[in-house]
CSV table of C-alpha atoms in Angstrom, one decimal:
chain,number,residue,atom,x,y,z
A,23,MET,CA,86.4,38.4,6.4
A,24,GLN,CA,83.2,36.8,7.8
A,25,PRO,CA,83.0,33.1,8.4
A,26,PRO,CA,80.3,31.5,6.3
A,27,ASP,CA,77.7,30.9,9.0
A,28,LEU,CA,77.9,34.9,9.4
A,29,LEU,CA,77.6,35.6,5.8
A,30,PRO,CA,74.3,37.3,5.0
A,31,PRO,CA,72.0,35.3,3.2
A,32,VAL,CA,71.2,35.6,-0.4
A,33,VAL,CA,67.7,36.3,-0.9
A,34,ALA,CA,65.6,36.4,-4.1
A,35,THR,CA,66.0,40.0,-5.0
A,36,GLU,CA,67.4,42.1,-7.9
A,37,TYR,CA,70.0,43.6,-5.5
A,38,ILE,CA,72.9,42.1,-3.6
A,39,ALA,CA,75.0,44.5,-1.5
A,40,ASP,CA,78.4,45.0,-2.5
A,41,ALA,CA,80.0,44.4,1.1
A,42,ASP,CA,78.2,40.7,0.8
A,43,ILE,CA,79.7,40.1,-2.5
A,44,THR,CA,83.1,41.2,-1.5
A,45,ALA,CA,82.8,39.0,1.8
A,46,ALA,CA,81.7,35.9,-0.4
A,47,ILE,CA,84.4,36.3,-2.9
A,48,GLU,CA,86.9,36.4,-0.2
A,49,LEU,CA,85.4,33.3,1.2
A,50,PHE,CA,85.8,31.6,-2.1
A,51,PHE,CA,89.4,32.6,-2.5
A,52,VAL,CA,90.4,31.1,0.7
A,53,THR,CA,88.7,27.8,0.2
A,54,LYS,CA,89.2,27.2,-3.5
A,55,LYS,CA,92.7,26.0,-4.6
A,56,GLY,CA,95.2,27.5,-7.1
A,57,LEU,CA,95.2,31.0,-5.6
A,58,SER,CA,97.4,33.1,-3.3
A,59,SER,CA,94.3,34.5,-1.4
A,60,HIS,CA,96.3,36.2,1.1
A,61,LEU,CA,97.6,38.3,-1.5
A,62,ILE,CA,94.5,39.5,-3.3
A,63,ASP,CA,92.4,42.4,-2.3
A,64,VAL,CA,88.9,42.6,-3.6
A,65,GLU,CA,86.6,45.6,-3.9
A,66,THR,CA,83.1,45.7,-5.1
A,67,TYR,CA,81.1,48.8,-6.6
A,68,ASN,CA,77.7,48.4,-7.9
A,69,GLY,CA,78.3,44.6,-8.7
A,70,ILE,CA,81.6,45.4,-10.4
A,71,VAL,CA,84.4,43.6,-8.7
A,72,LYS,CA,88.1,45.1,-8.8
A,73,LEU,CA,90.9,42.6,-8.0
A,74,THR,CA,94.4,44.0,-7.1
A,75,GLY,CA,97.2,42.5,-5.7
A,76,VAL,CA,99.6,39.7,-6.4
A,77,THR,CA,99.3,36.1,-8.0
A,78,ASP,CA,102.2,33.8,-8.8
A,79,ASN,CA,101.2,32.7,-12.3
A,80,LEU,CA,99.0,33.5,-15.4
A,81,LEU,CA,96.9,30.6,-14.9
A,82,SER,CA,96.2,31.9,-11.2
A,83,TRP,CA,95.2,35.1,-12.8
A,84,ASP,CA,92.8,33.6,-15.2
A,85,ARG,CA,91.2,31.4,-12.3
A,86,ALA,CA,90.6,34.3,-10.0
A,87,GLN,CA,88.6,36.1,-12.6
A,88,GLU,CA,86.8,33.1,-13.6
A,89,ILE,CA,85.7,32.2,-9.9
A,90,VAL,CA,84.3,35.9,-9.7
A,91,LEU,CA,82.5,35.8,-12.7
A,92,ALA,CA,80.7,32.7,-11.9
A,93,MET,CA,79.3,34.2,-8.7
A,94,ARG,CA,76.0,35.6,-8.1
A,95,GLY,CA,75.5,39.3,-8.1
A,96,VAL,CA,78.6,40.2,-9.9
A,97,ARG,CA,78.2,42.3,-13.1
A,98,GLY,CA,81.9,42.4,-14.3
A,99,VAL,CA,85.5,42.2,-13.4
A,100,ILE,CA,88.4,44.7,-13.5
A,101,ASN,CA,91.3,42.3,-13.1
A,102,GLU,CA,94.5,44.3,-11.9
A,103,LEU,CA,96.4,41.4,-10.3
A,104,ILE,CA,100.1,41.7,-10.9
A,105,VAL,CA,101.9,38.3,-11.6
A,106,ASN,CA,104.9,37.8,-9.7
A,107,THR,CA,106.6,34.8,-10.7
A,108,LEU,CA,109.9,33.4,-9.9
A,109,ASP,CA,112.6,34.9,-12.3
A,110,VAL,CA,113.4,32.5,-15.1
A,111,PRO,CA,116.5,33.3,-17.6
A,112,ASP,CA,115.2,34.3,-21.0
A,113,GLU,CA,116.9,31.6,-22.8
A,114,GLU,CA,115.4,29.0,-20.4
A,115,LEU,CA,112.0,30.3,-20.4
A,116,HIS,CA,112.2,30.7,-24.2
A,117,ASN,CA,113.0,27.0,-24.2
A,118,ARG,CA,110.2,26.1,-22.0
A,119,ILE,CA,107.7,27.8,-24.3
A,120,THR,CA,109.2,26.2,-27.6
A,121,HIS,CA,108.7,22.7,-25.8
A,122,ALA,CA,105.2,23.6,-24.6
A,123,LEU,CA,104.0,24.7,-28.0
A,124,ILE,CA,105.6,21.5,-29.6
A,125,ASP,CA,104.4,19.0,-27.1
A,126,ASP,CA,100.8,20.0,-27.2
A,127,PRO,CA,99.3,18.2,-30.2
A,128,ALA,CA,97.1,20.9,-31.3
A,129,THR,CA,99.8,23.9,-31.3
A,130,MET,CA,102.6,21.7,-32.6
A,131,ASP,CA,101.6,22.5,-36.0
A,132,TYR,CA,101.2,26.2,-35.7
A,133,HIS,CA,103.5,28.7,-37.0
A,134,ILE,CA,104.1,30.7,-33.8
A,135,GLY,CA,107.4,32.5,-32.6
A,136,CYS,CA,108.2,34.0,-29.3
A,137,ALA,CA,110.5,36.8,-28.0
A,138,VAL,CA,111.2,36.7,-24.3
A,139,THR,CA,112.5,39.6,-22.2
A,140,ASP,CA,112.3,39.3,-18.3
A,141,GLY,CA,109.3,37.2,-18.3
A,142,VAL,CA,107.5,39.2,-21.0
A,143,VAL,CA,106.7,37.1,-23.9
A,144,SER,CA,105.8,38.6,-27.4
A,145,ALA,CA,104.1,36.1,-29.6
A,146,THR,CA,104.3,36.4,-33.3
A,147,GLY,CA,102.9,34.1,-36.2
A,148,ILE,CA,99.7,33.2,-37.8
A,149,VAL,CA,96.8,31.2,-36.8
A,150,HIS,CA,93.4,30.7,-38.6
A,151,SER,CA,90.8,31.4,-36.0
A,152,TRP,CA,90.1,33.2,-32.9
A,153,ALA,CA,89.7,29.7,-31.1
A,154,GLU,CA,93.2,28.8,-32.4
A,155,LYS,CA,94.6,31.9,-30.9
A,156,GLN,CA,93.0,31.5,-27.5
A,157,LEU,CA,94.4,27.8,-27.3
A,158,ALA,CA,97.8,29.0,-28.2
A,159,LEU,CA,97.6,31.7,-25.6
A,160,ARG,CA,96.5,29.1,-23.0
A,161,VAL,CA,99.7,27.1,-23.7
A,162,LEU,CA,101.7,30.0,-23.2
A,163,ARG,CA,100.0,30.8,-19.9
A,164,GLY,CA,100.8,27.3,-18.6
A,165,VAL,CA,104.5,28.0,-18.6
A,166,ARG,CA,105.8,28.6,-15.3
A,167,GLY,CA,108.1,32.1,-15.2
A,168,VAL,CA,105.6,33.8,-17.9
A,169,ARG,CA,104.5,37.0,-16.4
A,170,VAL,CA,103.1,39.0,-19.5
A,171,ILE,CA,101.9,38.0,-22.9
A,172,LYS,CA,101.8,40.4,-25.8
A,173,ALA,CA,99.8,38.8,-28.6
A,174,ASP,CA,99.4,41.7,-31.0
A,175,GLY,CA,101.8,40.0,-33.3
A,176,LEU,CA,99.7,36.8,-33.4
A,177,THR,CA,97.4,37.4,-36.2
A,178,ILE,CA,94.3,35.7,-37.6
A,179,GLN,CA,94.4,34.8,-41.2
A,180,TRP,CA,90.9,34.6,-42.2
A,181,GLY,CA,90.1,32.2,-45.2
A,182,GLU,CA,89.5,33.2,-48.7
A,183,PHE,CA,85.8,32.9,-48.4
A,184,GLN,CA,84.6,34.7,-45.3
A,185,ASN,CA,81.0,34.9,-43.6
A,186,SER,CA,79.1,37.8,-44.5
A,187,ASP,CA,77.6,40.0,-41.7
A,188,ALA,CA,74.3,38.2,-42.0
A,189,GLU,CA,75.9,34.8,-41.7
A,190,ILE,CA,77.8,35.7,-38.9
A,191,SER,CA,74.8,37.0,-37.1
A,192,ASN,CA,72.8,33.7,-37.9
A,193,GLN,CA,75.9,31.5,-36.9
A,194,ILE,CA,76.2,33.2,-33.3
A,195,GLN,CA,72.4,32.8,-32.8
A,196,GLU,CA,72.5,29.1,-33.8
A,197,LEU,CA,75.5,28.5,-31.4
A,198,LEU,CA,73.9,30.5,-28.7
A,199,ASP,CA,70.7,28.5,-29.2
A,200,TRP,CA,72.3,25.2,-28.8
A,201,ASP,CA,74.7,26.0,-26.1
A,202,ILE,CA,73.3,24.7,-22.6
A,203,ARG,CA,75.4,27.5,-20.8
A,204,VAL,CA,73.4,30.4,-22.5
A,205,TYR,CA,69.8,31.5,-22.3
A,206,SER,CA,69.7,33.2,-25.8
A,207,SER,CA,66.0,34.3,-26.1
A,208,LEU,CA,66.9,37.6,-24.5
A,209,VAL,CA,70.1,38.3,-26.5
A,210,LYS,CA,70.2,40.3,-29.7
A,211,ILE,CA,72.8,40.4,-32.4
A,212,PHE,CA,73.7,42.8,-34.9
A,213,THR,CA,76.7,42.7,-37.2
A,214,ARG,CA,78.3,45.2,-39.4
A,215,HIS,CA,81.7,45.1,-41.2
A,216,ARG,CA,82.4,42.0,-39.0
A,217,MET,CA,82.1,44.0,-35.8
A,218,VAL,CA,79.2,42.4,-33.5
A,219,TYR,CA,76.9,44.4,-31.3
A,220,LEU,CA,75.2,42.5,-28.6
A,221,SER,CA,72.4,43.7,-26.6
A,222,GLY,CA,69.8,42.5,-24.5
A,223,THR,CA,70.0,40.6,-21.1
A,224,VAL,CA,71.9,37.6,-19.6
A,225,GLY,CA,71.7,36.3,-16.0
A,226,THR,CA,75.5,36.3,-15.2
A,227,ALA,CA,78.6,37.8,-15.8
A,228,ALA,CA,80.2,34.3,-16.8
A,229,GLU,CA,77.2,34.0,-19.4
A,230,LYS,CA,78.0,37.5,-20.9
A,231,THR,CA,81.7,36.6,-21.1
A,232,HIS,CA,80.7,33.3,-22.9
A,233,VAL,CA,78.4,34.9,-25.3
A,234,VAL,CA,81.2,37.4,-26.4
A,235,SER,CA,83.5,34.6,-26.9
A,236,ILE,CA,80.9,32.6,-29.0
A,237,ALA,CA,80.6,35.9,-31.2
A,238,TYR,CA,84.5,35.8,-31.8
A,239,GLN,CA,84.4,32.0,-32.7
A,240,ALA,CA,81.8,32.8,-35.4
A,241,GLY,CA,84.4,35.3,-37.1
A,242,ALA,CA,83.7,38.5,-35.4
A,243,THR,CA,86.7,40.9,-35.7
A,244,SER,CA,85.5,42.7,-32.8
A,245,VAL,CA,82.7,42.7,-30.3
A,246,ASN,CA,80.8,45.2,-28.6
A,247,ALA,CA,78.8,44.2,-25.5
A,248,ASP,CA,78.0,47.4,-23.7
A,249,GLU,CA,74.4,47.1,-24.1
A,250,LEU,CA,74.2,43.4,-23.1
A,251,HIS,CA,73.2,43.7,-19.4
A,252,ILE,CA,73.1,41.3,-16.2
A,253,ALA,CA,69.9,41.1,-14.5
A,254,TYR,CA,69.0,38.8,-11.8
A,255,TRP,CA,65.5,37.8,-13.3
A,256,ALA,CA,67.4,36.3,-16.5
A,257,MET,CA,68.3,33.3,-14.3
A,258,SER,CA,64.6,32.2,-13.8
A,259,THR,CA,63.6,28.6,-13.9
A,260,GLN,CA,61.0,29.3,-16.6
A,261,LEU,CA,63.8,30.6,-18.9
A,262,LYS,CA,65.6,27.5,-18.2
A,263,ARG,CA,62.7,25.2,-18.9
A,264,ASP,CA,62.3,27.1,-22.4
A,265,LYS,CA,65.8,26.2,-23.3
A,266,TYR,CA,65.4,22.5,-22.6
A,267,VAL,CA,62.5,22.1,-25.0
A,268,PHE,CA,62.5,18.6,-27.0
A,269,ARG,CA,65.2,18.5,-29.5
A,270,THR,CA,65.2,15.7,-32.3
A,271,ASP,CA,68.1,13.5,-32.3
A,272,LYS,CA,68.7,14.4,-36.1
A,273,ALA,CA,69.0,18.2,-34.7
A,274,ILE,CA,71.3,17.1,-31.8
A,275,THR,CA,73.6,15.3,-34.1
A,276,GLU,CA,74.0,18.3,-36.4
A,277,ALA,CA,74.6,20.6,-33.4
A,278,VAL,CA,77.2,18.5,-32.0
A,279,LEU,CA,78.9,18.4,-35.4
A,280,ALA,CA,78.8,22.1,-35.7
A,281,THR,CA,80.2,22.6,-32.2
A,282,PHE,CA,83.2,20.6,-33.0
A,283,ARG,CA,83.8,22.7,-36.1
A,284,PHE,CA,84.7,25.6,-33.6
A,285,ASP,CA,87.1,23.5,-31.5
A,286,PRO,CA,90.5,23.4,-33.0
A,287,ARG,CA,91.4,20.3,-31.0
A,288,VAL,CA,88.7,18.4,-32.6
A,289,LEU,CA,87.6,19.9,-36.0
A,290,SER,CA,90.3,18.3,-38.1
A,291,TYR,CA,88.9,14.6,-37.2
A,292,GLN,CA,86.0,12.7,-38.8
A,293,THR,CA,84.3,11.8,-35.6
A,294,VAL,CA,81.2,9.8,-36.1
A,295,VAL,CA,78.4,11.0,-34.0
A,296,VAL,CA,75.1,8.9,-33.4
A,297,VAL,CA,72.4,10.2,-31.1
A,298,LYS,CA,69.6,7.9,-29.7
A,299,SER,CA,67.1,9.4,-27.3
A,300,GLY,CA,69.7,12.2,-26.5
A,301,ILE,CA,72.4,9.9,-25.8
A,302,VAL,CA,75.4,10.5,-27.8
A,303,THR,CA,77.8,8.0,-28.8
A,304,LEU,CA,81.2,9.3,-30.3
A,305,THR,CA,83.3,6.9,-32.4
A,306,GLY,CA,86.2,7.0,-34.9
A,307,ASN,CA,90.0,8.2,-34.5
A,308,VAL,CA,91.7,11.0,-33.1
A,309,SER,CA,95.5,11.6,-32.7
A,310,ASN,CA,95.4,12.7,-29.0
A,311,LEU,CA,94.0,12.2,-25.7
A,312,ARG,CA,92.9,15.8,-25.2
A,313,ALA,CA,90.9,15.8,-28.6
A,314,LYS,CA,89.0,12.7,-27.2
A,315,GLN,CA,88.4,14.5,-23.9
A,316,ASP,CA,87.5,17.8,-25.5
A,317,ALA,CA,84.9,16.3,-28.1
A,318,GLU,CA,83.2,14.7,-25.1
A,319,ARG,CA,83.1,18.0,-23.4
A,320,ASP,CA,81.8,19.8,-26.4
A,321,ALA,CA,78.9,17.3,-26.7
A,322,ARG,CA,77.9,17.6,-23.1
A,323,HIS,CA,77.3,21.4,-23.7
A,324,VAL,CA,74.9,20.9,-26.5
A,325,VAL,CA,71.2,21.2,-25.6
A,326,GLY,CA,69.2,17.9,-25.4
A,327,VAL,CA,72.3,15.8,-24.7
A,328,TRP,CA,71.8,13.8,-21.6
A,329,ASP,CA,74.9,11.6,-21.6
A,330,VAL,CA,77.8,10.9,-23.8
A,331,GLN,CA,79.4,7.5,-24.5
A,332,ASN,CA,83.0,8.2,-25.7
A,333,LEU,CA,84.3,5.6,-27.9
A,334,LEU,CA,86.9,7.5,-29.7
A,335,LYS,CA,90.3,5.8,-30.1
A,336,VAL,CA,93.5,7.7,-29.7
A,337,ARG,CA,95.9,6.8,-32.7
A,338,THR,CA,99.0,8.9,-32.4
A,339,LYS,CA,100.3,10.4,-35.8
A,340,ARG,CA,104.1,9.9,-34.6
A,341,SER,CA,105.6,6.8,-33.0
A,342,ILE,CA,107.1,7.9,-29.8
A,343,THR,CA,108.9,5.4,-27.4
A,344,ASP,CA,107.7,5.0,-23.9
A,345,PRO,CA,111.0,6.3,-22.4
A,346,ASP,CA,110.9,9.4,-24.6
A,347,LEU,CA,107.2,10.1,-23.6
A,348,CYS,CA,108.0,9.6,-20.2
A,349,ARG,CA,110.7,12.4,-20.2
A,350,THR,CA,108.3,14.6,-22.1
A,351,ILE,CA,105.6,14.3,-19.5
A,352,GLU,CA,108.2,15.0,-16.7
A,353,TYR,CA,109.3,18.0,-18.3
A,354,ALA,CA,105.6,19.2,-18.9
A,355,LEU,CA,105.0,18.7,-15.3
A,356,ALA,CA,107.9,20.6,-14.2
A,357,ARG,CA,107.2,23.8,-16.2
A,358,ASP,CA,103.3,23.8,-15.0
A,359,PRO,CA,103.1,26.8,-12.6
A,360,TYR,CA,100.8,24.6,-10.3
A,361,VAL,CA,102.5,21.2,-10.0
A,362,SER,CA,106.1,21.9,-10.7
A,363,ASP,CA,107.3,21.8,-7.0
A,364,PHE,CA,105.9,18.4,-6.7
A,365,TYR,CA,107.7,15.3,-7.2
A,366,PHE,CA,105.7,12.9,-9.3
A,367,THR,CA,106.8,9.4,-10.6
A,368,VAL,CA,105.9,8.8,-14.2
A,369,LYS,CA,105.8,5.3,-15.9
A,370,VAL,CA,104.5,4.9,-19.3
A,371,VAL,CA,103.3,1.8,-20.9
A,372,ASN,CA,102.2,1.6,-24.5
A,373,GLY,CA,101.6,5.2,-24.5
A,374,LYS,CA,99.5,5.3,-21.3
A,375,ALA,CA,101.0,7.5,-18.7
A,376,ASN,CA,100.5,6.5,-15.1
A,377,LEU,CA,101.3,9.2,-12.5
A,378,TYR,CA,102.2,8.5,-8.6
A,379,GLY,CA,103.0,10.8,-6.1
A,380,GLN,CA,101.3,12.9,-3.5
A,381,ALA,CA,99.5,16.3,-3.9
A,382,ASN,CA,98.0,18.7,-1.6
A,383,ASN,CA,94.6,18.6,-2.9
A,384,HIS,CA,92.2,17.4,-5.6
A,385,PHE,CA,92.9,20.5,-7.7
A,386,GLU,CA,96.4,19.8,-7.9
A,387,GLN,CA,96.0,16.0,-8.5
A,388,GLU,CA,93.6,16.8,-11.4
A,389,GLN,CA,96.0,19.6,-12.8
A,390,ALA,CA,98.8,16.9,-12.9
A,391,GLY,CA,96.5,14.5,-15.1
A,392,GLU,CA,95.5,17.6,-17.3
A,393,VAL,CA,99.3,18.3,-18.0
A,394,ALA,CA,100.0,14.5,-18.6
A,395,ALA,CA,96.8,14.4,-21.1
A,396,GLY,CA,98.0,17.5,-23.0
A,397,VAL,CA,101.2,15.7,-24.0
A,398,ASN,CA,101.4,14.7,-27.6
A,399,GLY,CA,101.7,10.8,-27.7
A,400,VAL,CA,99.6,10.1,-24.7
A,401,VAL,CA,96.9,7.6,-25.2
A,402,ALA,CA,95.5,7.3,-21.8
A,403,VAL,CA,96.3,8.7,-18.2
A,404,GLY,CA,96.0,6.6,-15.0
A,405,ASN,CA,96.2,9.3,-12.1
A,406,TRP,CA,97.3,7.4,-9.0
A,407,ILE,CA,98.5,10.5,-7.3
A,408,GLY,CA,97.3,10.6,-3.7
A,409,VAL,CA,95.7,13.6,-1.9
A,410,ARG,CA,97.1,14.4,1.4
A,411,SER,CA,94.7,15.3,4.1
A,412,HIS,CA,93.1,18.3,2.8
A,413,THR,CA,90.5,18.9,5.6
A,414,GLN,CA,93.2,20.2,7.7
A,415,PHE,CA,93.2,23.8,8.9
A,416,ASP,CA,95.2,26.2,6.6
A,417,GLY,CA,93.9,29.5,7.4
A,418,SER,CA,90.0,27.9,6.8
A,419,HIS,CA,89.5,28.1,10.7
A,420,LEU,CA,88.4,31.6,9.8
A,421,LEU,CA,85.4,29.9,7.9
A,422,PHE,CA,83.1,28.9,10.7
A,423,ARG,CA,82.5,30.8,14.0
A,424,ASN,CA,84.6,30.1,17.1
A,425,SER,CA,86.3,27.1,15.7
A,426,ALA,CA,89.5,27.5,17.7
A,427,ALA,CA,87.6,28.0,21.0
A,428,LEU,CA,85.1,25.0,20.2
A,429,TYR,CA,87.8,22.6,19.1
A,430,PRO,CA,91.1,23.5,20.6
A,431,GLY,CA,94.0,21.4,18.8
A,432,LEU,CA,91.5,20.1,16.2
A,433,HIS,CA,93.4,18.9,12.9
A,434,SER,CA,90.3,18.1,10.7
A,435,MET,CA,87.4,19.8,9.8
A,436,PRO,CA,84.1,18.7,11.7
A,437,ASP,CA,81.5,17.2,9.1
A,438,PHE,CA,79.0,20.1,10.0
A,439,ALA,CA,81.6,22.8,9.0
A,440,LEU,CA,82.5,20.9,5.7
A,441,ALA,CA,78.6,20.7,4.9
A,442,ASP,CA,78.1,24.3,5.9
A,443,ARG,CA,81.0,25.4,3.6
A,444,ILE,CA,79.6,23.5,0.5
A,445,ARG,CA,76.1,24.9,1.0
A,446,THR,CA,77.7,28.2,1.3
A,447,HIS,CA,79.6,28.0,-2.0
A,448,TYR,CA,76.3,26.6,-3.7
A,449,LEU,CA,74.5,29.5,-2.4
A,450,TRP,CA,76.8,31.9,-4.0
A,451,SER,CA,77.1,30.1,-7.4
A,452,ALA,CA,75.2,31.7,-10.1
A,453,ALA,CA,74.8,28.2,-11.7
A,454,LEU,CA,73.9,26.4,-8.5
A,455,TYR,CA,72.2,28.5,-6.0
A,456,ASP,CA,68.5,27.7,-7.1
A,457,GLN,CA,69.3,23.8,-7.6
A,458,ASP,CA,67.5,21.1,-5.4
A,459,ILE,CA,70.7,20.0,-4.0
A,460,HIS,CA,71.0,18.1,-0.4
A,461,VAL,CA,74.4,17.9,1.2
A,462,THR,CA,75.1,15.4,4.0
A,463,VAL,CA,78.7,14.7,5.4
A,464,GLU,CA,79.9,11.7,7.5
A,465,SER,CA,83.8,11.6,8.3
A,466,GLY,CA,84.6,13.9,5.5
A,467,ARG,CA,82.7,11.9,3.0
A,468,VAL,CA,80.0,14.0,1.0
A,469,THR,CA,76.7,12.4,-0.3
A,470,LEU,CA,74.9,14.9,-2.8
A,471,ALA,CA,71.2,14.1,-3.6
A,472,GLY,CA,68.6,16.0,-5.4
A,473,THR,CA,68.0,17.3,-8.9
A,474,VAL,CA,69.9,19.7,-11.1
A,475,ASP,CA,69.2,21.2,-14.5
A,476,THR,CA,72.2,19.7,-16.6
A,477,ALA,CA,75.0,17.4,-16.6
A,478,GLN,CA,77.4,20.3,-16.3
A,479,ASP,CA,75.6,21.5,-13.1
A,480,ARG,CA,76.0,18.1,-11.7
A,481,ASN,CA,79.6,17.8,-12.3
A,482,GLN,CA,80.2,21.4,-10.9
A,483,ALA,CA,78.5,20.5,-7.8
A,484,VAL,CA,81.0,17.5,-7.4
A,485,SER,CA,83.9,19.8,-8.0
A,486,VAL,CA,82.9,22.4,-5.5
A,487,ALA,CA,82.5,19.5,-2.8
A,488,TYR,CA,86.1,18.4,-3.5
A,489,GLU,CA,87.4,22.1,-3.8
A,490,VAL,CA,86.3,23.0,-0.4
A,491,GLY,CA,87.6,20.0,1.3
A,492,ALA,CA,85.5,16.7,0.7
A,493,ARG,CA,87.4,13.6,1.0
A,494,GLU,CA,85.0,11.8,-1.2
A,495,VAL,CA,81.9,12.4,-3.0
A,496,ASN,CA,79.0,10.1,-3.5
A,497,ASN,CA,77.0,11.7,-6.5
A,498,HIS,CA,73.4,10.9,-6.4
A,499,LEU,CA,72.3,14.1,-8.1
A,500,HIS,CA,70.0,13.3,-11.5
A,501,LEU,CA,68.5,15.4,-14.2
A,502,PRO,CA,64.8,15.8,-14.0
A,503,THR,CA,64.1,16.0,-17.8
A,504,ALA,CA,66.4,12.9,-18.4
A,505,SER,CA,64.4,10.8,-15.9
A,506,ARG,CA,61.0,11.6,-17.0
A,507,ARG,CA,62.0,10.7,-20.5
A,508,LEU,CA,63.5,7.3,-19.4
A,509,GLY,CA,60.3,6.9,-17.4
A,510,SER,CA,58.1,7.3,-20.2
A,511,GLY,CA,59.9,4.8,-22.4
A,512,LEU,CA,61.0,7.2,-25.0
């Protein structure tokens, strides 16, 4: 694999060589956490990436695919990774799955049964939407020991009143128009007998995948996206500007509420949404922390939203004692594929979970916090887990030229190498490659300055810096349209 300073530069052209895409993916797999990169083989043919080899859990299987889809030049992914996880006796795995579904505040009320045979989970039952089914599958994938999930028996029970084909098409179009992650003007939608046909052009493979997901959210029973093509020019700055045209606060409010109706964690709550000059304030009560977090995330994905003030209060439905909640969190951490091997101390006071211990990197630190936040009864999380020195060489000496010769016995990554690694990841990111981001590094502390298009891009830039080795990140990135509006006094 080529080190980043030897990777061919990505130029403004329609075509990116397959060999360059493969080299960039292998670089990403080595530097990003949560993957067994040494066990994964990558091949690229005409922009279609094929992944073969082994990963140790289903979340890692998903992560590998998501990383590839978000890269420049990729037109699709064939994921043939095999999940080779530790053997867990069927009875014990069934017990883990049962507790995972019960402990999650959304799926605890779902009527789902699972049969387990040698790590293969066959899910049965009824859910009420495509989004509910995906949420349940995500919970199952997060149980250590699950190799394969068969979900044919997990059926969607549509309501008595179903949308017509025209209503499905209109709903998809509205969701695309308001979603900051999609440039919808080039996407055409046709629905017949609840089967949605998508055509036109999108800029990235990740965007295409997201468009398909939105079609299912709107009620499609199947989606054909064979004629929805990926083209480099569809990521143009001008198209982005067209996406960010002025939206009234009233329209933004309606769009945020519409987004909540498609999120099974949020839809059942009477969240109050107030928008002023693009700043969204969320108030009201929800029964769990994950619903509060997802409501904010959903709002931030709406066009015209510049910031979110999340004042939602978590009021749990069930009274759970702190000791019981502590044990439940410990059990949830123990069954998670990513953090089950760590020893974390959990202390719960009035429903707030405080986590202590050491993780190898920020990815594992955040994963532990996510697991705790997903436990029913948790109202807040204090993540005090420390991160061990993650700028040590762990095979990443391959990432810059002659490091061993230039720095014999070196135990930490030089600042210039960390800065180069971050810039290389930005360069190959379909979302960040053309953003005005300036990177400086001093003693492992990264400072980001410049301009990005959306709050999502701003957060992603920070996440990338941490993923590839930053000790700390000072985020001075700003949003150009927001600053102009604030400067005009609107």
